[in-house]
Tab-separated table of C-alpha atoms and ligand atoms in Angstrom:
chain	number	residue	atom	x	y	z
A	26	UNK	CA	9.646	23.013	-10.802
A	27	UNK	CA	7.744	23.623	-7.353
A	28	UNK	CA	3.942	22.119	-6.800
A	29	UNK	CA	2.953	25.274	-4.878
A	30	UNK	CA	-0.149	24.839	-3.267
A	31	UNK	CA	0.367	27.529	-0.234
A	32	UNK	CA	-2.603	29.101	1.151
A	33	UNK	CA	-5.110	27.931	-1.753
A	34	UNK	CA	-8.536	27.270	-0.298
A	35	UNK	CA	-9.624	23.662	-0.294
A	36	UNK	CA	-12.439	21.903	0.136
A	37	UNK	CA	-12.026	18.405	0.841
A	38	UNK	CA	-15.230	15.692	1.072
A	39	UNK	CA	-15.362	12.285	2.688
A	40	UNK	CA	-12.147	13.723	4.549
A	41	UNK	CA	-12.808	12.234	7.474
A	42	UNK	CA	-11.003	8.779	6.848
A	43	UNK	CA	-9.200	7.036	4.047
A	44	UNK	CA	-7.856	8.230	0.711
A	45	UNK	CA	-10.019	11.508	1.806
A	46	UNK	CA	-8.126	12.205	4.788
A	47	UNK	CA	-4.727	11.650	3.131
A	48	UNK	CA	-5.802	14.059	0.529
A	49	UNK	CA	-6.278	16.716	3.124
A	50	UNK	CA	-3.657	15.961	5.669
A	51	UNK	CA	-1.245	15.937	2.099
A	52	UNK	CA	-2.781	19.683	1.149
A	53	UNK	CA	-2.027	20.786	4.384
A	54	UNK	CA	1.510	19.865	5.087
A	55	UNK	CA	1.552	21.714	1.570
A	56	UNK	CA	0.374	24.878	3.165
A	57	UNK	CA	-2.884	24.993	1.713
A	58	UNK	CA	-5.854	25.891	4.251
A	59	UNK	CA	-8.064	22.776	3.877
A	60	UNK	CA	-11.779	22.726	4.291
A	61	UNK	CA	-12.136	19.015	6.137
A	62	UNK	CA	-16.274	18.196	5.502
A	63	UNK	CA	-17.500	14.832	6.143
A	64	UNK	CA	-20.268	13.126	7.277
A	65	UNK	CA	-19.206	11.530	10.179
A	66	UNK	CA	-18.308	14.245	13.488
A	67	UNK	CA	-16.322	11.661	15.253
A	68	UNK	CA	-13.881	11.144	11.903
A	69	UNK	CA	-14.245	15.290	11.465
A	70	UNK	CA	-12.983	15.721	15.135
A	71	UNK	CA	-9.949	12.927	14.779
A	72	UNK	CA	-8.959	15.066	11.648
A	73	UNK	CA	-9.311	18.586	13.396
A	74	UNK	CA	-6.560	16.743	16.674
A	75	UNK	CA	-4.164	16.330	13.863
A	76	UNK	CA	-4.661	19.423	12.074
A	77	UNK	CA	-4.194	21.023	15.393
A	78	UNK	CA	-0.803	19.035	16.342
A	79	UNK	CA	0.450	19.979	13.174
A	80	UNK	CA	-0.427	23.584	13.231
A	81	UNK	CA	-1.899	23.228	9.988
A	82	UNK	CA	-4.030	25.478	8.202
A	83	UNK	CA	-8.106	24.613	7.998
A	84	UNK	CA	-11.419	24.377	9.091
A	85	UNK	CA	-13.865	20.992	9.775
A	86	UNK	CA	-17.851	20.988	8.515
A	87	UNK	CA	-20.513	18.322	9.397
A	88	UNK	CA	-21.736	18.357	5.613
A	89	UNK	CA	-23.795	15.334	3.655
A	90	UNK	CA	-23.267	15.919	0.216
A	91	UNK	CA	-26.716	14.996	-0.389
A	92	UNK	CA	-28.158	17.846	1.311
A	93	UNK	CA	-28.071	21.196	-0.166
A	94	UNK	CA	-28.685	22.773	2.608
A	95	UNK	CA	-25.953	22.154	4.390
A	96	UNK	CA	-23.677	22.578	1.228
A	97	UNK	CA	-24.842	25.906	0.781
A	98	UNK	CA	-24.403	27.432	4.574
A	99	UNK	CA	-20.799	25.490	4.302
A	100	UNK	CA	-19.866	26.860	1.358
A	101	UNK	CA	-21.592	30.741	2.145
A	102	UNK	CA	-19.301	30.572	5.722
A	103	UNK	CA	-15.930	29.378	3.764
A	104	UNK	CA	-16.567	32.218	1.113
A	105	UNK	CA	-17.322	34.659	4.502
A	106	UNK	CA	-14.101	33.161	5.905
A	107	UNK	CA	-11.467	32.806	3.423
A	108	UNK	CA	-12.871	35.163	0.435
A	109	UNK	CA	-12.450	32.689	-1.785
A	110	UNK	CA	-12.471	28.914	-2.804
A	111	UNK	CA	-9.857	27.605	-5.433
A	112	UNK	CA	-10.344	23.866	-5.237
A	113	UNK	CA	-13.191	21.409	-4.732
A	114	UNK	CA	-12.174	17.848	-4.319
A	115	UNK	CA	-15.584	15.647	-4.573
A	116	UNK	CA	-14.618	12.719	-2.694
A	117	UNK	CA	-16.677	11.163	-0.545
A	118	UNK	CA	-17.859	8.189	-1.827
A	119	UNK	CA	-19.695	4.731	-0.806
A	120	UNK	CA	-20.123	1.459	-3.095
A	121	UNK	CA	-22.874	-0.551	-1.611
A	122	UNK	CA	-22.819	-3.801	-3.852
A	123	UNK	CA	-25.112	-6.842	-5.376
A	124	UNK	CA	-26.281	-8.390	-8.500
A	125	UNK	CA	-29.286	-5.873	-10.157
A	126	UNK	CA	-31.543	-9.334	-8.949
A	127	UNK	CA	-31.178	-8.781	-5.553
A	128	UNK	CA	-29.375	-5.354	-4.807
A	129	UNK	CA	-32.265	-2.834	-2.654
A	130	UNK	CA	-33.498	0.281	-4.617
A	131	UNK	CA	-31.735	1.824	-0.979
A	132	UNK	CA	-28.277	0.476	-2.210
A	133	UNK	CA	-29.051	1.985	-5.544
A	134	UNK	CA	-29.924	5.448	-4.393
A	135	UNK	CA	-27.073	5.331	-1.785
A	136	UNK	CA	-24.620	5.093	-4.808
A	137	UNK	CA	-26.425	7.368	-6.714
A	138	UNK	CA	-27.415	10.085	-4.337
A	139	UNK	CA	-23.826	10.526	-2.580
A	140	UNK	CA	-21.530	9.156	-5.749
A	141	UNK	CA	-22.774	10.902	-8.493
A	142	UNK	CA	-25.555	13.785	-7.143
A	143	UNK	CA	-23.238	14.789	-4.061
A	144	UNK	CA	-20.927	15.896	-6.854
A	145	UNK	CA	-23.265	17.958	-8.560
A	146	UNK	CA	-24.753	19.435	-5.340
A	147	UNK	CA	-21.214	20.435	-4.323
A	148	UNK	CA	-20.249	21.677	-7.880
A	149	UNK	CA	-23.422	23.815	-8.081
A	150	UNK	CA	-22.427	25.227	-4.658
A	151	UNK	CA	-18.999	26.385	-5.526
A	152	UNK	CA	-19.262	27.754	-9.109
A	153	UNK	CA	-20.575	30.783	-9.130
A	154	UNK	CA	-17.416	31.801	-6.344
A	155	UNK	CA	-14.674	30.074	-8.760
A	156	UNK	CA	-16.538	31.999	-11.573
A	157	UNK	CA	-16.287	35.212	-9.913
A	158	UNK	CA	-12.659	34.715	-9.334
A	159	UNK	CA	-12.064	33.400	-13.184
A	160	UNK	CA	-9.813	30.379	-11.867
A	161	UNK	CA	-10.854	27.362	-9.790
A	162	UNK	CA	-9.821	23.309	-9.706
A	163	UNK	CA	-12.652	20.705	-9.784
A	164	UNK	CA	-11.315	17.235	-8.766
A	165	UNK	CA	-13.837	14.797	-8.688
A	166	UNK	CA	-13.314	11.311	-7.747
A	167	UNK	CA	-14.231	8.243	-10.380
A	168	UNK	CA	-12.490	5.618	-10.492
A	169	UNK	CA	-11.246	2.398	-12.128
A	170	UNK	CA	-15.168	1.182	-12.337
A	171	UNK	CA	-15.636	3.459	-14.594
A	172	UNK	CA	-13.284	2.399	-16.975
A	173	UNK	CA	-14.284	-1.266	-16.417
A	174	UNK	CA	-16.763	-2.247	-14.105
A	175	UNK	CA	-17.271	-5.451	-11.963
A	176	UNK	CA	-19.864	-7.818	-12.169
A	177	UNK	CA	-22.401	-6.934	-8.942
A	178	UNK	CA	-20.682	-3.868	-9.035
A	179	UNK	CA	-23.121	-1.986	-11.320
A	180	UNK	CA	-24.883	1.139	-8.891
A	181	UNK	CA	-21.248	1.789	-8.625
A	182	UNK	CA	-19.933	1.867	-11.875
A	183	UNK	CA	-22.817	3.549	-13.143
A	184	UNK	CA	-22.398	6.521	-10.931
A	185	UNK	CA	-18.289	6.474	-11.462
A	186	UNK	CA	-19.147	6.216	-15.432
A	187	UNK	CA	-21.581	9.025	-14.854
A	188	UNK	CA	-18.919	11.336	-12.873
A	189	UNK	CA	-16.516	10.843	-15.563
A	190	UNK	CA	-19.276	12.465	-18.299
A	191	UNK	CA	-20.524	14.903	-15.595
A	192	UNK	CA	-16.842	16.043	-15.193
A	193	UNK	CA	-16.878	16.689	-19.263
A	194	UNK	CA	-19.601	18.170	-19.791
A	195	UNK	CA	-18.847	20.841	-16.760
A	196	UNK	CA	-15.644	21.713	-18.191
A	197	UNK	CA	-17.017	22.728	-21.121
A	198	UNK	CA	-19.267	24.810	-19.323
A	199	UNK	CA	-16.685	26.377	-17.264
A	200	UNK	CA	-14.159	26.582	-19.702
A	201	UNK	CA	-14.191	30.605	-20.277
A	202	UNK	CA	-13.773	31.518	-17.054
A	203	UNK	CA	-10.117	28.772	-16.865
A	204	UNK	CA	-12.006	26.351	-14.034
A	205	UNK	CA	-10.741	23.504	-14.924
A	206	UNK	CA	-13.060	19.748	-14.205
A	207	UNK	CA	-11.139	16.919	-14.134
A	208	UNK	CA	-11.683	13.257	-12.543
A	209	UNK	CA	-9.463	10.675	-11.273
A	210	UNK	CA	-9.359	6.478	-11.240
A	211	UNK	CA	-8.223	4.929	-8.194
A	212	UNK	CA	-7.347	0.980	-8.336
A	213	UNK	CA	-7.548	-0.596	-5.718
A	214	UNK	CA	-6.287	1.098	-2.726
A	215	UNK	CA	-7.074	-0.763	0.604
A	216	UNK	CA	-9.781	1.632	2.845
A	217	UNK	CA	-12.298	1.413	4.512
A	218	UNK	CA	-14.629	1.440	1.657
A	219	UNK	CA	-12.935	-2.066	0.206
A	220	UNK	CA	-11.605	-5.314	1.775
A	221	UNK	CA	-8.106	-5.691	-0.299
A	222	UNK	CA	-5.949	-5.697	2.219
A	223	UNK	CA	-7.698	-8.343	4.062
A	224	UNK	CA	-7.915	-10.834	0.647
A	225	UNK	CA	-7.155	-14.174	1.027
A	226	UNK	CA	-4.433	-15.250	-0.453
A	227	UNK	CA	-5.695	-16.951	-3.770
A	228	UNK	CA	-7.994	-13.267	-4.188
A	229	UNK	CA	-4.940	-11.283	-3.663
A	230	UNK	CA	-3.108	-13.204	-6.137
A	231	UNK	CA	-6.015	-13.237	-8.728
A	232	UNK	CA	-6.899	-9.382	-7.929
A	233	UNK	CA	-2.689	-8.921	-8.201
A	234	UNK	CA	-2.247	-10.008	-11.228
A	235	UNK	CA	-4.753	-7.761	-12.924
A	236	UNK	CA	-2.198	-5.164	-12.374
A	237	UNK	CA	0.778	-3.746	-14.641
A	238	UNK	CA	2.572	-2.777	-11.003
A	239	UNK	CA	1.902	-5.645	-9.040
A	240	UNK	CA	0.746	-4.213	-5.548
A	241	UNK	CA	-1.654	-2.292	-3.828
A	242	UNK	CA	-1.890	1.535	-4.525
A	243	UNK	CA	-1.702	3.826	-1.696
A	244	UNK	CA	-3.644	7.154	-0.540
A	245	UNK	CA	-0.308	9.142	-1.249
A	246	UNK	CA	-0.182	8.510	-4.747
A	247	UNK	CA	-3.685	9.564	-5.137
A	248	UNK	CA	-3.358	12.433	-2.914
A	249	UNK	CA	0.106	13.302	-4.842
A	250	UNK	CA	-1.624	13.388	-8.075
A	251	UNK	CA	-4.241	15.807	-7.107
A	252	UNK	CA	-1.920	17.778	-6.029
A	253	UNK	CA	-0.627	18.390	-9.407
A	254	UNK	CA	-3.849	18.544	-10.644
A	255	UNK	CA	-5.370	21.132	-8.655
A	256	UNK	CA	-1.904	22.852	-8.876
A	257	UNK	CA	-1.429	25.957	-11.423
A	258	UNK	CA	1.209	23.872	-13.423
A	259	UNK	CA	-2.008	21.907	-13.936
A	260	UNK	CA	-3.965	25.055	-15.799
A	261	UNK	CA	-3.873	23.414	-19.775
A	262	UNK	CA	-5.114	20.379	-18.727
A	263	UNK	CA	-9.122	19.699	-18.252
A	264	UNK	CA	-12.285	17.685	-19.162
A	265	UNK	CA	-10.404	14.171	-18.504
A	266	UNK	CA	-10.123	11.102	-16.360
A	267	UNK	CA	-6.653	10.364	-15.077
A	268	UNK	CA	-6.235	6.765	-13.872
A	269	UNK	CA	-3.869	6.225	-10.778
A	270	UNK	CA	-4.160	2.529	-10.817
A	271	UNK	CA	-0.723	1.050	-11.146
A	272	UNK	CA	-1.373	0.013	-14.799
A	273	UNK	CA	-4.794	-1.949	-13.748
A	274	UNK	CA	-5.425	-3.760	-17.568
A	275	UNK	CA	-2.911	-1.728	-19.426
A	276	UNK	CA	-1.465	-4.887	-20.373
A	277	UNK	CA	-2.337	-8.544	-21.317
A	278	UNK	CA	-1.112	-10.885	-18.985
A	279	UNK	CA	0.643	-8.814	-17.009
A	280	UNK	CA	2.132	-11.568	-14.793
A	281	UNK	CA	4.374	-12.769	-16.934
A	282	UNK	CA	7.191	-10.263	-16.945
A	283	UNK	CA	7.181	-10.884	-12.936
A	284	UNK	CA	7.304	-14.582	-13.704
A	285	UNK	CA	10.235	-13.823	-15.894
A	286	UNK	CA	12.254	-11.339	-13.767
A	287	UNK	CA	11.461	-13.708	-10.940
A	288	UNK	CA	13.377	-16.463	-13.228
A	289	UNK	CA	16.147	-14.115	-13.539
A	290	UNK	CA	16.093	-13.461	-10.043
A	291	UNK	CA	15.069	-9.797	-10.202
A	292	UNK	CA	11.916	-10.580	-8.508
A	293	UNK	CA	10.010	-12.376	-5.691
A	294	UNK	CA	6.548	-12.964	-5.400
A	295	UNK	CA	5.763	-12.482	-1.385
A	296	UNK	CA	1.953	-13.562	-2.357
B	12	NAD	N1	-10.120	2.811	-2.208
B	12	NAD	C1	-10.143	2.493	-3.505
B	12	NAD	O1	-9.522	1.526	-3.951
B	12	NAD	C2	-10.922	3.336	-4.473
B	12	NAD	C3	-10.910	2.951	-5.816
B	12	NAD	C4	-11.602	3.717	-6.729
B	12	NAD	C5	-12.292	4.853	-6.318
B	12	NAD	N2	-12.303	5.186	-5.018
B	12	NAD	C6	-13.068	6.392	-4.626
B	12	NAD	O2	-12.293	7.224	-3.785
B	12	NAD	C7	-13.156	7.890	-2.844
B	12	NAD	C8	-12.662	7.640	-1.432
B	12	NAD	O3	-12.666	6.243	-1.183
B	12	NAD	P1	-12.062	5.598	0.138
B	12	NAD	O4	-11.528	4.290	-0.275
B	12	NAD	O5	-11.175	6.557	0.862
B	12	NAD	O6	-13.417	5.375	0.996
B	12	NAD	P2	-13.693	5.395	2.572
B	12	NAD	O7	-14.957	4.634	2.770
B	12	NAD	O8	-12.487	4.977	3.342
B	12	NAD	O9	-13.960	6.957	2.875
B	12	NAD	C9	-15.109	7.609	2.396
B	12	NAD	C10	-15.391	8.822	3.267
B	12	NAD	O10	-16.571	9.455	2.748
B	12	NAD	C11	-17.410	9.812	3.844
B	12	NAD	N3	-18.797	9.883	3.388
B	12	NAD	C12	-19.631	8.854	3.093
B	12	NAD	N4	-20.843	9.302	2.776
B	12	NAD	C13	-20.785	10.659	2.843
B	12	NAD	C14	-21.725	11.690	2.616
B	12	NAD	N5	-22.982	11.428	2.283
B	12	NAD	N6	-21.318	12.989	2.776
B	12	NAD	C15	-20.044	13.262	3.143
B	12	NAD	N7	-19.107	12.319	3.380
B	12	NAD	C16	-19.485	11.037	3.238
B	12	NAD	C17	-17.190	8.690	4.855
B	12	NAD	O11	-17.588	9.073	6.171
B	12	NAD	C18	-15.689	8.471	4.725
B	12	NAD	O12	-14.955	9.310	5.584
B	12	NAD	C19	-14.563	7.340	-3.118
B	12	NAD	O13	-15.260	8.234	-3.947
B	12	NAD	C20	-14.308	6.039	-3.829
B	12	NAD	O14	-15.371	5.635	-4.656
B	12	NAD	C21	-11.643	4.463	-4.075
């Protein structure tokens, strides 16, 4: 069975860095042209070097996704461009934190505007093209917040929680014309938007043993699941959250089988 993904029409946002970029560079060596948009022209230009190198397929937009405007002149010139569009990734993301006491109304709408109403401005912009073609992949990224959120974590959660409903709710709407809307859960995957990787060690330990797989996820295995996703051997599958968190919670206690392969020698702890 072959994930083909060869000359599908991405758009990628937030691709400028982190889990983002590795979903784009990861489309790309798959041979699909990928639409790099970010906020950020420095990140945007880094991206378009490697694209280059690689003689990969793509274009780069400046976009915000909290401005229409610029949504809608991206999406009009990819549309004049490549005739068509056949997957949105919603990615870009930020997760500006505090207790409700104390966190700024700014913090709040920062969430809000680019977490939950960037996807819906970018949506908006690309439906009636997927409609018009009758197929289409909407990826849009939640994650594990919105399963379970964290205490001074709540503008986040809120809008990942809201992206998960938003994600629903569209796929019923564009259900006849086989779009399919689906969302995904990161864990915890050290980028720029997080400080896991740089955890002392009692927080890695504690954060660590939240998890069924006891380590750090990676941008690959986020970017590989999309891939499948926005793939046609994903077209039955759609209104749903798919978490790509190593097992975070899926079991109680879930040290304790590492304590006990590490007693049988099967394991070692290098936290
Ligand atoms: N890293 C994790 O562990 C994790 C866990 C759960 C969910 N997520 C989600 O995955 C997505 C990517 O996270 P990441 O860890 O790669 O973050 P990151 O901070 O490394 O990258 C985010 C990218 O989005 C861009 N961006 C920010 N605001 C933007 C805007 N208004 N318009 C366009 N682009 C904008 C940034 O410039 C950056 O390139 C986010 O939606 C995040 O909430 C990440």
């Amino acid at each position: 069975m072959l994930i083909d993904l060869k000359n599908k029409v991405v758009i990628v946002t937030g691709a400028g860095r982190g889990i983002g970029r590795c979903i784009a560079e990861t489309f790309a060596a798959e041979g699909a042209h990928v639409v790099v948009t970010d906020i950020n022209q420095e990140l945007i230009q880094d991206v378009a070097t490697v694209f280059a190198q690689n003689g990969w397929a793509g274009s780069q937009f400046l976009c915000d996704v909290r401005n229409s405007d610029q949504i809608n002149a991206m999406v009009a010139e990819i549309v004049k461009s490549n005739g068509r569009i056949d997957v949105l990734i919603n990615n870009a993301g930020v997760a500006p934190a505090g207790n409700v006491e104390t966190l700024s109304e700014e913090a709040w709408d920062l969430n809000s505007d680019i977490n939950l109403k960037g996807v819906f401005l970018m949506c908006k912009a690309v439906i009636p093209t997927m409609k018009a073609q009758r197929s289409g992949r909407i990826l849009n990224a939640a994650s594990f917040a919105a399963i379970m959120p964290t205490a001074g974590g709540s503008a986040y959660a809120a809008t990942k929680a809201g992206v998960h409903f938003f994600t629903r709710a569209l796929a019923g709407e564009l259900g006849p014309y086989s779009i399919t809307v689906n969302c995904y859960a990161p864990g915890m995957i050290p980028s720029g938007i997080n400080d896991f990787a740089q955890s002392a060690p009692e927080r890695k330990r504690r954060l660590l043993d939240t998890l069924t797989l006891r380590r750090w996820g990676t941008e690959s295995e986020v970017a590989n699941l999309l891939c499948f996703l926005a793939s046609d051997l994903a077209g039955y599958i759609t209104g749903t959250m798919v978490d790509v968190s190593g097992g975070k919670y899926a079991t109680q206690l879930p040290r304790a089988p590492y304590e006990a392969a590490e007693a049988a020698g099967l394991y070692t702890f290098d936290d």
